[in-house]
């Protein structure tokens, strides 16, 4: 049995999984922001509650994994900077003792989501997969030979931080022209707000100043011309990054997660149409471009599989 | 004992290596272009000659690997399109029988060079490395956990075919703005020829129309202002790709090969200075940017290690 924990700024979620990642039970509790001891106590309570719910002993749990937002040190099992949690330098290595004696693993939440989708989700049968989460930023994760790939320092897989346009849009990372600056939900909204500020007519005008990605997608569905133009540009920008990732990895599966992936086939159809012909040997391209299928459970299952 | 063969358009090179990639002996012969049976016979003769030279029996050879230029099918050990060799659809699976009974492996020459550098060259101790060859094109290879990574269809690692400038310079692959269109030796020369055609003054003017990358590097050394400007731009373009590769892979080692890598520290110094600060978590960047150290032997050793 394995336990996976998804440490979010709002709630702490925990799941009990079988060795193969099958999810057996979930529990959650609001996050005690800024209270590291309280948070550790809650995590252990959740783990014990899961065991109680399924009638198993804590000693039967063979691994505990935690998906964390922020930077961390794997070797010491320490959260270094957890801005959303209001705490820094928290060591989780002994947080589950004495009841649980197994090792505790940490990784970032985007990596856990990728591992979850590769274990039990949209890329279940893929040995090699790349996941991009299209949210406030563009995160992601890389699975090679069924395992999470994290590089020599544990921070590989920053899929949003590849330049697709030198000297282009400013990115949060300090560079210009990163994929994140074009393909995140935030960038999608930014371009829409910019077009409205330039006086473009649209159904979106009444939401100017507080747009979100769903509003733009809804306006596409309603036949709005500006929204369609923004969506087409978004897909073109994203396809440029996807084609590059196929040329690098030729993965069985390229999984899109995050808020925008909720648009499903309406996003996948143009992306596939734009991306595949751009790949280097498009005749040999075997990469399936799909949306994540586990939702929030991906991070939980992935954490359990760390 | 292992045998590696580098199948080039001019010569066929072969090497006998120990299990760890240590090169023991080399032999070569001119390529019989367009004569598949002759080529296969020559490869076997080279392999036998190497065994003879070192006094070992053919039965002691545990693997034979061939680095091929062009497209191929690994499973059937068949060269599909070998334009430079003047032959298509040549199966090498039984080319070394009956003397050699071990399996024969194929991979492309850039992948073999990467595996060679990771085994016995500039990235000898790296578990994860990315190699970029800066030649007529930008090729490369990816080593993950000490093994060549080739994706689900055997053609991963097209490191030159990531877009760094949407709608930028046309690339040989049909896309616009690929790294290859900015960072290959051919692109370096193209930009120089373009500047000369625009009437820029330079020591290079006398070579207009038949420049090569070494001439431009020599002009940089001689203090030529245009050459310096072109070289600086080249390094900026290349650094953009290198920083993206570090953000994706965080490899222990990023190895540069091909003709331009012969410029050594003069290329590495500006590349390191420009690349590292662009990486996502530059404080945690542990990637060593180095030049290939095995020259032509890299492909031979890598083929032996397939």
Coordinates of C-alpha atoms in Angstrom, one line a residue:
Chain A
X1 CA 0.0 0.0 0.0
X2 CA 1.1 3.5 -0.8
X3 CA 0.1 6.9 0.5
X4 CA 0.2 10.1 -1.7
X5 CA -0.3 13.6 -0.4
X6 CA -1.0 16.7 -2.4
X7 CA 0.0 19.7 -0.4
X8 CA -2.0 22.7 -1.6
X9 CA -2.4 26.2 -0.4
X10 CA -6.1 25.6 0.3
X11 CA -6.3 22.0 1.3
X12 CA -4.2 19.0 2.1
X13 CA -5.4 15.9 0.2
X14 CA -4.3 12.4 0.8
X15 CA -4.9 9.1 -0.9
X16 CA -4.3 5.4 -0.2
X17 CA -3.3 3.6 -3.3
X18 CA -2.4 0.0 -4.3
X19 CA 1.2 -0.7 -5.4
X20 CA 0.1 -0.2 -9.1
X21 CA -1.4 3.2 -8.3
X22 CA -5.1 2.1 -8.1
X23 CA -6.8 4.7 -5.8
X24 CA -8.6 3.1 -2.9
X25 CA -9.6 6.0 -0.6
X26 CA -9.2 9.8 -0.3
X27 CA -9.3 12.2 2.6
X28 CA -8.6 15.9 2.9
X29 CA -8.4 18.8 5.4
X30 CA -8.0 22.6 5.1
X31 CA -4.4 23.6 5.0
X32 CA -3.1 25.2 8.2
X33 CA -1.1 27.9 6.4
X34 CA 1.9 29.1 8.3
X35 CA 1.7 26.3 10.9
X36 CA 4.4 23.8 10.0
X37 CA 3.8 21.5 13.1
X38 CA 0.1 21.6 12.6
X39 CA 0.5 20.8 8.9
X40 CA 2.7 17.8 9.7
X41 CA 0.2 16.6 12.4
X42 CA -2.6 16.9 9.9
X43 CA -0.8 14.9 7.2
X44 CA -0.2 12.1 9.7
X45 CA -3.8 12.1 10.8
X46 CA -5.0 11.9 7.2
X47 CA -2.7 9.0 6.6
X48 CA -3.9 7.2 9.7
X49 CA -7.5 7.9 8.8
X50 CA -7.0 6.4 5.4
X51 CA -5.6 3.2 7.0
X52 CA -8.4 3.1 9.4
X53 CA -11.0 3.6 6.6
X54 CA -9.6 0.6 4.7
X55 CA -8.7 -1.5 7.8
X56 CA -5.0 -1.8 7.2
X57 CA -2.1 -1.3 9.6
X58 CA 0.3 1.6 9.2
X59 CA 3.1 -0.9 8.9
X60 CA 1.6 -2.2 5.6
X61 CA 2.2 1.2 4.0
X62 CA 5.4 0.9 2.0
X63 CA 5.9 4.5 0.8
X64 CA 4.6 7.9 1.4
X65 CA 5.0 10.6 -1.2
X66 CA 4.2 14.3 -1.0
X67 CA 3.7 16.7 -3.9
X68 CA 4.7 20.1 -2.8
X69 CA 4.3 23.6 -4.4
X70 CA 7.6 25.4 -4.3
X71 CA 11.2 24.4 -4.0
X72 CA 12.4 21.5 -2.0
X73 CA 15.4 19.3 -1.2
X74 CA 14.7 15.7 -2.0
X75 CA 17.6 14.2 -0.1
X76 CA 16.7 15.8 3.2
X77 CA 13.0 15.6 2.4
X78 CA 12.7 19.3 3.2
X79 CA 10.4 22.0 1.7
X80 CA 12.7 25.0 1.2
X81 CA 10.4 27.7 0.1
X82 CA 6.6 27.1 0.3
X83 CA 5.3 30.5 -0.4
X84 CA 1.6 29.4 -0.9
X85 CA 1.8 27.4 2.4
X86 CA 3.4 30.3 4.4
X87 CA 6.3 28.2 5.5
X88 CA 10.0 27.6 4.7
X89 CA 12.5 25.0 5.6
X90 CA 10.1 22.3 6.9
X91 CA 11.5 18.8 7.1
X92 CA 8.9 16.1 6.4
X93 CA 11.3 13.1 6.9
X94 CA 9.9 12.2 10.3
X95 CA 6.5 13.7 10.1
X96 CA 4.8 10.3 9.9
X97 CA 6.7 8.6 12.7
X98 CA 6.4 6.5 14.8
X99 CA 3.3 5.0 13.3
X100 CA 4.7 4.9 9.7
X101 CA 8.3 3.8 9.4
X102 CA 8.5 3.9 5.6
X103 CA 10.5 6.5 3.7
X104 CA 8.9 9.8 2.7
X105 CA 9.5 11.2 -0.8
X106 CA 9.0 14.7 -2.1
X107 CA 8.6 16.1 -5.5
X108 CA 6.9 19.1 -7.1
X109 CA 3.2 18.9 -7.8
X110 CA 3.5 19.2 -11.6
X111 CA 5.9 16.2 -11.6
X112 CA 3.5 14.2 -9.4
X113 CA 0.6 15.0 -11.8
X114 CA 2.7 13.7 -14.7
X115 CA 3.6 10.5 -12.8
X116 CA 0.0 10.0 -11.9
X117 CA -1.2 10.4 -15.5
X118 CA 1.5 8.0 -16.6
X119 CA 0.6 5.4 -13.9
X120 CA -3.2 5.4 -14.0
X121 CA -4.4 8.1 -16.3
X122 CA -4.3 9.4 -19.9
X123 CA -0.9 7.9 -20.6
X124 CA -1.3 4.7 -18.7
X125 CA 0.4 2.5 -21.2
X126 CA 3.1 5.0 -22.3
X127 CA 6.7 4.2 -21.3
X128 CA 7.8 7.7 -22.3
X129 CA 5.5 10.7 -21.9
X130 CA 5.7 14.4 -21.6
X131 CA 3.0 16.4 -19.7
X132 CA 2.4 20.1 -20.0
X133 CA 0.0 21.8 -17.5
X134 CA -1.6 24.8 -19.0
X135 CA -2.5 26.9 -16.0
X136 CA -1.3 30.2 -14.5
X137 CA 2.0 29.1 -15.7
X138 CA 3.1 26.2 -18.0
X139 CA 4.5 23.4 -15.8
X140 CA 5.0 19.8 -16.6
X141 CA 6.9 16.6 -16.1
X142 CA 8.8 14.0 -18.1
X143 CA 8.4 10.3 -17.7
X144 CA 11.2 8.1 -19.2
X145 CA 10.9 4.4 -19.1
X146 CA 8.0 4.7 -16.7
X147 CA 9.9 6.8 -14.2
X148 CA 9.9 10.4 -13.4
X149 CA 12.9 12.2 -14.9
X150 CA 14.2 15.0 -12.7
X151 CA 17.7 15.6 -14.0
X152 CA 20.9 15.9 -12.0
X153 CA 19.5 18.4 -9.5
X154 CA 15.8 17.4 -9.2
X155 CA 14.4 20.3 -11.1
X156 CA 14.3 19.1 -14.7
X157 CA 11.0 19.3 -16.7
X158 CA 10.4 23.1 -16.7
X159 CA 8.5 22.6 -19.9
X160 CA 7.2 26.1 -20.0
X161 CA 10.6 27.7 -20.0
X162 CA 11.8 27.1 -23.5
X163 CA 12.1 30.1 -25.7
X164 CA 9.8 30.0 -28.8
X165 CA 10.2 33.6 -29.7
X166 CA 13.5 35.3 -29.0
X167 CA 12.9 38.8 -27.6
X168 CA 9.2 38.0 -27.4
X169 CA 6.7 38.4 -24.5
X170 CA 8.3 38.8 -21.1
X171 CA 8.1 35.7 -19.0
X172 CA 7.8 35.4 -15.2
X173 CA 11.2 33.6 -15.2
X174 CA 13.0 36.8 -16.4
X175 CA 13.6 35.6 -20.0
X176 CA 11.6 36.8 -23.0
X177 CA 9.6 34.6 -25.3
X178 CA 9.2 31.5 -23.2
X179 CA 6.4 29.0 -24.1
X180 CA 4.8 29.9 -20.8
X181 CA 4.5 33.6 -21.9
X182 CA 2.3 32.4 -24.9
X183 CA 0.7 29.1 -23.8
X184 CA -0.3 29.6 -20.2
X185 CA -3.9 30.3 -19.3
X186 CA -2.6 33.6 -17.9
X187 CA -1.0 34.5 -21.3
X188 CA -4.3 33.6 -23.1
X189 CA -6.1 36.0 -20.9
X190 CA -3.4 38.7 -21.2
X191 CA -3.7 38.7 -25.0
X192 CA -7.4 39.0 -24.8
X193 CA -7.3 41.9 -22.3
X194 CA -4.8 43.6 -24.6
X195 CA -7.0 43.2 -27.6
X196 CA -10.0 44.6 -25.7
X197 CA -7.8 47.5 -24.5
X198 CA -7.0 48.2 -28.1
X199 CA -10.7 48.7 -28.7
X200 CA -11.5 45.4 -30.5
X201 CA -15.2 44.6 -30.5
X202 CA -16.2 41.3 -28.8
X203 CA -18.7 39.6 -26.6
X204 CA -15.9 39.7 -24.1
X205 CA -15.9 43.5 -23.8
X206 CA -18.3 43.4 -20.8
X207 CA -15.8 41.3 -18.9
X208 CA -12.8 43.5 -19.7
X209 CA -10.4 43.7 -16.8
X210 CA -11.5 40.5 -15.2
X211 CA -11.4 37.9 -18.0
X212 CA -10.6 34.3 -17.4
X213 CA -9.7 31.5 -19.9
X214 CA -13.1 29.9 -19.6
X215 CA -14.9 33.1 -20.6
X216 CA -12.8 33.3 -23.8
X217 CA -13.5 29.6 -24.6
X218 CA -17.2 30.2 -24.0
X219 CA -17.1 33.2 -26.4
X220 CA -15.4 31.0 -29.0
X221 CA -18.3 28.6 -28.7
X222 CA -20.7 31.5 -29.0
X223 CA -19.2 32.5 -32.3
X224 CA -17.3 35.6 -31.2
X225 CA -14.7 36.5 -33.8
X226 CA -12.1 38.0 -31.5
X227 CA -12.3 35.1 -29.2
X228 CA -11.8 32.7 -32.2
X229 CA -8.8 34.7 -33.4
X230 CA -7.3 34.6 -29.9
X231 CA -7.9 30.9 -29.6
X232 CA -6.4 30.1 -33.0
X233 CA -3.3 32.1 -32.1
X234 CA -3.1 30.4 -28.8
X235 CA -3.2 27.0 -30.5
X236 CA -0.6 28.1 -33.0
X237 CA 1.8 29.2 -30.3
X238 CA 1.2 26.1 -28.3
X239 CA 1.6 23.8 -31.3
X240 CA 5.0 25.3 -31.9
X241 CA 6.1 24.1 -28.5
X242 CA 4.4 20.7 -28.8
X243 CA 6.1 20.0 -32.1
X244 CA 9.5 20.8 -30.6
X245 CA 8.8 18.4 -27.7
X246 CA 7.9 15.7 -30.1
X247 CA 11.1 16.3 -32.0
X248 CA 13.1 16.0 -28.8
X249 CA 11.2 13.2 -27.0
X250 CA 9.1 11.3 -29.6
X251 CA 7.0 10.1 -26.6
X252 CA 4.1 7.7 -26.9
X253 CA 2.0 10.3 -25.2
X254 CA 2.0 14.1 -24.8
X255 CA -0.5 14.9 -22.1
X256 CA -2.1 18.4 -21.6
X257 CA -3.3 19.2 -18.1
X258 CA -4.4 22.3 -16.2
X259 CA -7.4 24.5 -16.6
X260 CA -7.3 24.9 -20.4
X261 CA -7.2 21.1 -20.9
X262 CA -10.8 21.1 -19.7
X263 CA -11.6 22.4 -23.2
X264 CA -11.0 18.8 -24.3
X265 CA -11.4 17.9 -28.0
X266 CA -12.0 21.5 -29.0
X267 CA -8.4 22.1 -28.0
X268 CA -7.0 18.8 -29.1
X269 CA -8.4 18.8 -32.6
X270 CA -6.7 22.1 -33.8
X271 CA -3.5 21.2 -31.8
X272 CA -3.2 17.8 -33.5
X273 CA -3.9 19.4 -36.9
X274 CA -1.3 22.1 -36.3
X275 CA 1.4 20.2 -34.5
X276 CA 1.9 16.9 -36.3
X277 CA 2.8 18.4 -39.7
X278 CA 5.5 20.5 -38.0
X279 CA 7.3 17.5 -36.6
X280 CA 10.6 16.5 -38.1
X281 CA 9.5 13.2 -39.4
X282 CA 5.8 13.6 -39.4
X283 CA 5.3 10.3 -41.2
X284 CA 6.9 8.5 -38.3
X285 CA 5.2 10.5 -35.6
X286 CA 3.5 8.1 -33.1
X287 CA 2.8 10.6 -30.4
X288 CA -0.7 10.7 -29.1
X289 CA -1.7 14.2 -28.0
X290 CA -4.3 13.8 -25.2
X291 CA -5.8 15.6 -22.3
X292 CA -5.2 14.6 -18.7
X293 CA -7.9 12.3 -17.4
X294 CA -7.4 12.1 -13.6
X295 CA -8.0 15.7 -12.7
X296 CA -6.9 16.5 -9.2
X297 CA -6.3 12.8 -8.5
X298 CA -3.3 12.8 -10.8
X299 CA -1.1 14.6 -8.2
X300 CA -2.3 12.3 -5.4
X301 CA -1.6 9.1 -7.3
X302 CA 1.7 10.4 -8.6
X303 CA 2.8 11.4 -5.1
X304 CA 1.9 7.8 -4.0
X305 CA 4.1 6.4 -6.8
X306 CA 7.2 8.6 -6.1
Chain B
X1 CA 34.7 -7.3 -26.9
X2 CA 32.6 -5.0 -29.0
X3 CA 32.8 -3.8 -32.5
X4 CA 31.6 -0.3 -33.6
X5 CA 31.3 0.8 -37.2
X6 CA 30.9 4.3 -38.5
X7 CA 29.3 4.2 -42.0
X8 CA 30.2 7.4 -43.7
X9 CA 29.8 8.5 -47.3
X10 CA 33.6 8.6 -47.8
X11 CA 34.9 5.9 -45.6
X12 CA 33.8 3.0 -43.4
X13 CA 35.6 3.0 -40.1
X14 CA 35.6 0.2 -37.6
X15 CA 36.9 -0.1 -34.0
X16 CA 37.4 -2.9 -31.5
X17 CA 36.5 -1.8 -28.0
X18 CA 36.4 -3.4 -24.6
X19 CA 33.1 -3.8 -22.8
X20 CA 33.5 -0.4 -21.1
X21 CA 34.1 1.4 -24.4
X22 CA 37.9 1.5 -24.2
X23 CA 39.1 1.7 -27.8
X24 CA 41.7 -1.0 -28.7
X25 CA 42.1 -0.8 -32.4
X26 CA 40.8 0.9 -35.5
X27 CA 40.6 0.1 -39.2
X28 CA 39.0 1.8 -42.2
X29 CA 38.4 1.4 -45.9
X30 CA 36.9 3.7 -48.6
X31 CA 33.1 3.4 -48.9
X32 CA 31.9 1.4 -51.9
X33 CA 29.1 3.8 -52.7
X34 CA 26.0 2.2 -54.3
X35 CA 27.3 -1.3 -53.8
X36 CA 25.4 -2.8 -50.9
X37 CA 26.9 -6.3 -51.1
X38 CA 30.4 -4.9 -51.4
X39 CA 29.8 -2.6 -48.4
X40 CA 28.6 -5.5 -46.3
X41 CA 31.6 -7.6 -47.3
X42 CA 34.0 -4.7 -46.4
X43 CA 32.4 -4.3 -43.0
X44 CA 32.9 -8.0 -42.2
X45 CA 36.5 -7.8 -43.5
X46 CA 37.2 -4.8 -41.2
X47 CA 35.7 -6.7 -38.2
X48 CA 37.8 -9.7 -39.0
X49 CA 40.9 -7.6 -39.4
X50 CA 40.4 -6.0 -36.0
X51 CA 40.1 -9.4 -34.4
X52 CA 43.2 -10.6 -36.2
X53 CA 45.1 -7.5 -35.2
X54 CA 44.4 -8.1 -31.5
X55 CA 44.5 -11.9 -31.7
X56 CA 41.0 -12.5 -30.6
X57 CA 38.4 -14.9 -32.0
X58 CA 35.3 -13.6 -33.7
X59 CA 33.2 -15.6 -31.2
X60 CA 34.6 -13.4 -28.4
X61 CA 32.8 -10.4 -29.9
X62 CA 29.6 -9.8 -28.0
X63 CA 28.0 -7.0 -30.0
X64 CA 28.4 -5.2 -33.3
X65 CA 26.9 -1.7 -33.7
X66 CA 26.7 0.5 -36.8
X67 CA 26.2 4.2 -36.9
X68 CA 24.4 5.1 -40.1
X69 CA 23.7 8.3 -41.9
X70 CA 20.1 8.4 -42.9
X71 CA 16.9 6.6 -41.8
X72 CA 16.8 3.1 -40.7
X73 CA 14.6 0.5 -39.0
X74 CA 16.1 -0.8 -35.8
X75 CA 14.0 -3.9 -35.4
X76 CA 14.9 -5.3 -38.8
X77 CA 18.4 -3.8 -38.7
X78 CA 17.8 -2.2 -42.1
X79 CA 19.1 1.0 -43.6
X80 CA 16.0 2.5 -45.2
X81 CA 17.3 5.6 -47.0
X82 CA 21.1 6.0 -47.2
X83 CA 21.4 8.9 -49.6
X84 CA 25.1 9.6 -48.9
X85 CA 25.8 5.9 -49.4
X86 CA 23.8 5.6 -52.6
X87 CA 21.7 2.7 -51.3
X88 CA 18.3 2.0 -49.8
X89 CA 16.7 -0.9 -48.0
X90 CA 19.9 -2.7 -47.0
X91 CA 19.6 -5.3 -44.2
X92 CA 22.7 -5.6 -42.1
X93 CA 21.4 -8.3 -39.7
X94 CA 23.3 -11.1 -41.3
X95 CA 26.2 -9.1 -42.8
X96 CA 28.7 -10.5 -40.3
X97 CA 27.7 -14.1 -40.4
X98 CA 28.8 -16.8 -40.1
X99 CA 32.0 -15.7 -38.5
X100 CA 30.2 -13.4 -36.0
X101 CA 27.0 -14.7 -34.4
X102 CA 26.3 -11.8 -32.1
X103 CA 23.4 -9.3 -32.7
X104 CA 23.9 -6.3 -34.9
X105 CA 22.5 -2.9 -33.7
X106 CA 21.9 0.2 -35.8
X107 CA 21.5 3.8 -34.8
X108 CA 22.1 7.2 -36.4
X109 CA 25.6 8.7 -36.3
X110 CA 24.6 11.6 -34.1
X111 CA 23.2 9.3 -31.5
X112 CA 26.3 7.1 -31.6
X113 CA 28.5 10.2 -31.1
X114 CA 26.5 11.2 -28.0
X115 CA 26.7 7.6 -26.6
X116 CA 30.5 7.6 -27.3
X117 CA 31.1 10.9 -25.5
X118 CA 28.9 9.7 -22.6
X119 CA 30.9 6.4 -22.4
X120 CA 34.4 7.5 -22.8
X121 CA 34.6 11.2 -23.7
X122 CA 33.7 14.6 -22.5
X123 CA 30.7 13.4 -20.5
X124 CA 32.3 10.2 -19.2
X125 CA 30.9 10.5 -15.7
X126 CA 27.5 11.9 -16.6
X127 CA 24.4 9.8 -16.1
X128 CA 22.3 12.3 -18.1
X129 CA 23.7 14.3 -20.9
X130 CA 22.6 16.1 -24.0
X131 CA 24.8 16.5 -27.0
X132 CA 24.4 19.0 -29.8
X133 CA 26.5 18.7 -33.0
X134 CA 27.1 22.0 -34.6
X135 CA 27.8 21.1 -38.2
X136 CA 26.0 21.5 -41.5
X137 CA 22.9 20.9 -39.4
X138 CA 22.4 20.7 -35.7
X139 CA 22.1 17.1 -34.7
X140 CA 22.4 15.5 -31.3
X141 CA 21.5 12.8 -28.9
X142 CA 20.2 12.3 -25.4
X143 CA 21.6 10.0 -22.8
X144 CA 19.3 9.2 -19.8
X145 CA 20.6 7.1 -17.0
X146 CA 23.7 6.1 -19.1
X147 CA 21.6 4.9 -22.0
X148 CA 20.7 6.3 -25.4
X149 CA 17.2 7.7 -25.4
X150 CA 15.5 7.3 -28.8
X151 CA 11.8 7.6 -28.0
X152 CA 8.9 5.4 -29.0
X153 CA 9.9 5.3 -32.7
X154 CA 13.7 5.5 -32.6
X155 CA 14.0 9.0 -33.8
X156 CA 14.0 11.2 -30.7
X157 CA 16.8 13.7 -30.1
X158 CA 16.3 16.0 -33.1
X159 CA 17.9 18.7 -31.0
X160 CA 18.2 21.2 -33.9
X161 CA 14.5 21.1 -34.6
X162 CA 13.1 23.2 -31.8
X163 CA 11.7 26.6 -32.7
X164 CA 13.5 29.5 -31.1
X165 CA 12.0 32.2 -33.3
X166 CA 8.5 31.7 -34.5
X167 CA 8.3 32.8 -38.2
X168 CA 12.1 33.2 -38.2
X169 CA 14.7 31.9 -40.6
X170 CA 13.6 29.0 -42.9
X171 CA 14.9 25.6 -41.7
X172 CA 15.7 22.6 -43.9
X173 CA 13.0 20.7 -42.1
X174 CA 10.3 22.9 -43.5
X175 CA 9.6 24.9 -40.4
X176 CA 10.7 28.4 -39.7
X177 CA 12.9 29.5 -36.9
X178 CA 14.4 26.2 -35.7
X179 CA 17.6 26.2 -33.7
X180 CA 19.4 24.6 -36.6
X181 CA 18.5 27.7 -38.8
X182 CA 20.5 29.8 -36.3
X183 CA 23.1 27.6 -34.7
X184 CA 24.4 25.3 -37.4
X185 CA 27.8 26.1 -39.0
X186 CA 25.8 26.5 -42.2
X187 CA 23.6 29.2 -40.6
X188 CA 26.7 30.9 -39.2
X189 CA 28.1 31.1 -42.7
X190 CA 24.8 32.1 -44.3
X191 CA 24.5 35.1 -41.9
X192 CA 28.1 36.1 -42.8
X193 CA 27.5 35.9 -46.5
X194 CA 24.3 37.9 -46.1
X195 CA 26.2 40.7 -44.3
X196 CA 28.9 40.8 -47.0
X197 CA 26.2 40.9 -49.7
X198 CA 24.7 43.9 -47.8
X199 CA 28.1 45.6 -48.3
X200 CA 29.5 45.3 -44.8
X201 CA 33.2 45.9 -44.6
X202 CA 35.3 43.0 -43.3
X203 CA 38.4 41.0 -43.7
X204 CA 36.0 38.3 -44.9
X205 CA 35.1 40.3 -48.0
X206 CA 37.8 38.6 -50.1
X207 CA 36.2 35.2 -49.3
X208 CA 32.6 36.3 -50.1
X209 CA 30.7 33.5 -51.8
X210 CA 32.8 30.7 -50.4
X211 CA 33.1 31.4 -46.7
X212 CA 33.3 28.6 -44.1
X213 CA 32.9 28.7 -40.4
X214 CA 36.6 28.5 -39.7
X215 CA 37.3 31.6 -41.8
X216 CA 34.8 33.6 -39.7
X217 CA 36.4 32.3 -36.4
X218 CA 39.8 33.2 -37.8
X219 CA 38.6 36.7 -38.6
X220 CA 37.3 37.0 -35.0
X221 CA 40.7 36.2 -33.8
X222 CA 42.2 38.8 -36.2
X223 CA 40.0 41.5 -34.6
X224 CA 37.5 41.8 -37.5
X225 CA 34.5 43.8 -36.3
X226 CA 31.9 42.1 -38.5
X227 CA 33.1 38.7 -37.7
X228 CA 33.0 39.5 -34.0
X229 CA 29.4 40.8 -34.4
X230 CA 28.4 37.6 -36.2
X231 CA 30.1 35.4 -33.6
X232 CA 28.4 37.2 -30.7
X233 CA 25.0 36.9 -32.4
X234 CA 25.7 33.2 -33.1
X235 CA 26.5 32.6 -29.4
X236 CA 23.3 34.5 -28.3
X237 CA 21.2 32.4 -30.6
X238 CA 22.8 29.1 -29.5
X239 CA 22.6 30.1 -25.8
X240 CA 18.9 30.5 -26.1
X241 CA 18.6 26.9 -27.2
X242 CA 21.1 25.7 -24.6
X243 CA 19.2 27.4 -21.7
X244 CA 16.0 25.7 -22.9
X245 CA 17.7 22.3 -22.9
X246 CA 19.0 22.9 -19.4
X247 CA 15.5 23.8 -18.2
X248 CA 14.1 20.6 -19.8
X249 CA 16.9 18.1 -18.9
X250 CA 19.1 19.6 -16.2
X251 CA 21.8 17.2 -17.4
X252 CA 25.1 16.8 -15.7
X253 CA 26.7 17.6 -19.1
X254 CA 25.8 19.4 -22.2
X255 CA 28.3 18.5 -24.9
X256 CA 28.9 20.4 -28.1
X257 CA 30.3 18.6 -31.1
X258 CA 30.8 19.1 -34.8
X259 CA 33.0 21.5 -36.6
X260 CA 32.3 24.6 -34.6
X261 CA 33.1 22.9 -31.3
X262 CA 36.7 22.9 -32.6
X263 CA 36.7 26.6 -31.5
X264 CA 36.9 25.2 -27.9
X265 CA 37.1 27.6 -25.0
X266 CA 36.6 30.6 -27.3
X267 CA 33.1 29.3 -27.9
X268 CA 32.5 27.8 -24.4
X269 CA 33.4 31.0 -22.5
X270 CA 30.7 33.2 -24.0
X271 CA 28.2 30.4 -24.2
X272 CA 28.5 29.7 -20.5
X273 CA 28.3 33.4 -19.7
X274 CA 25.2 33.8 -21.8
X275 CA 23.4 30.5 -21.0
X276 CA 23.6 30.0 -17.3
X277 CA 21.8 33.2 -16.3
X278 CA 19.0 32.4 -18.6
X279 CA 18.2 29.1 -16.9
X280 CA 15.1 28.8 -14.8
X281 CA 16.9 28.2 -11.5
X282 CA 20.3 29.4 -12.3
X283 CA 21.4 29.1 -8.7
X284 CA 20.8 25.4 -8.9
X285 CA 22.3 24.8 -12.4
X286 CA 24.8 22.0 -12.2
X287 CA 25.2 21.5 -16.0
X288 CA 28.7 21.6 -17.3
X289 CA 28.8 23.0 -20.9
X290 CA 31.8 21.3 -22.6
X291 CA 33.1 20.4 -26.0
X292 CA 33.3 16.9 -27.3
X293 CA 36.6 15.3 -26.7
X294 CA 36.7 12.1 -28.9
X295 CA 36.4 13.7 -32.3
X296 CA 35.6 11.0 -34.9
X297 CA 36.2 8.2 -32.4
X298 CA 33.0 9.2 -30.6
X299 CA 30.8 7.7 -33.3
X300 CA 32.9 4.5 -33.4
X301 CA 32.9 4.0 -29.6
X302 CA 29.2 4.9 -29.4
X303 CA 28.3 2.3 -32.1
X304 CA 30.2 -0.3 -30.2
X305 CA 28.2 0.5 -27.1
X306 CA 24.8 0.4 -28.7

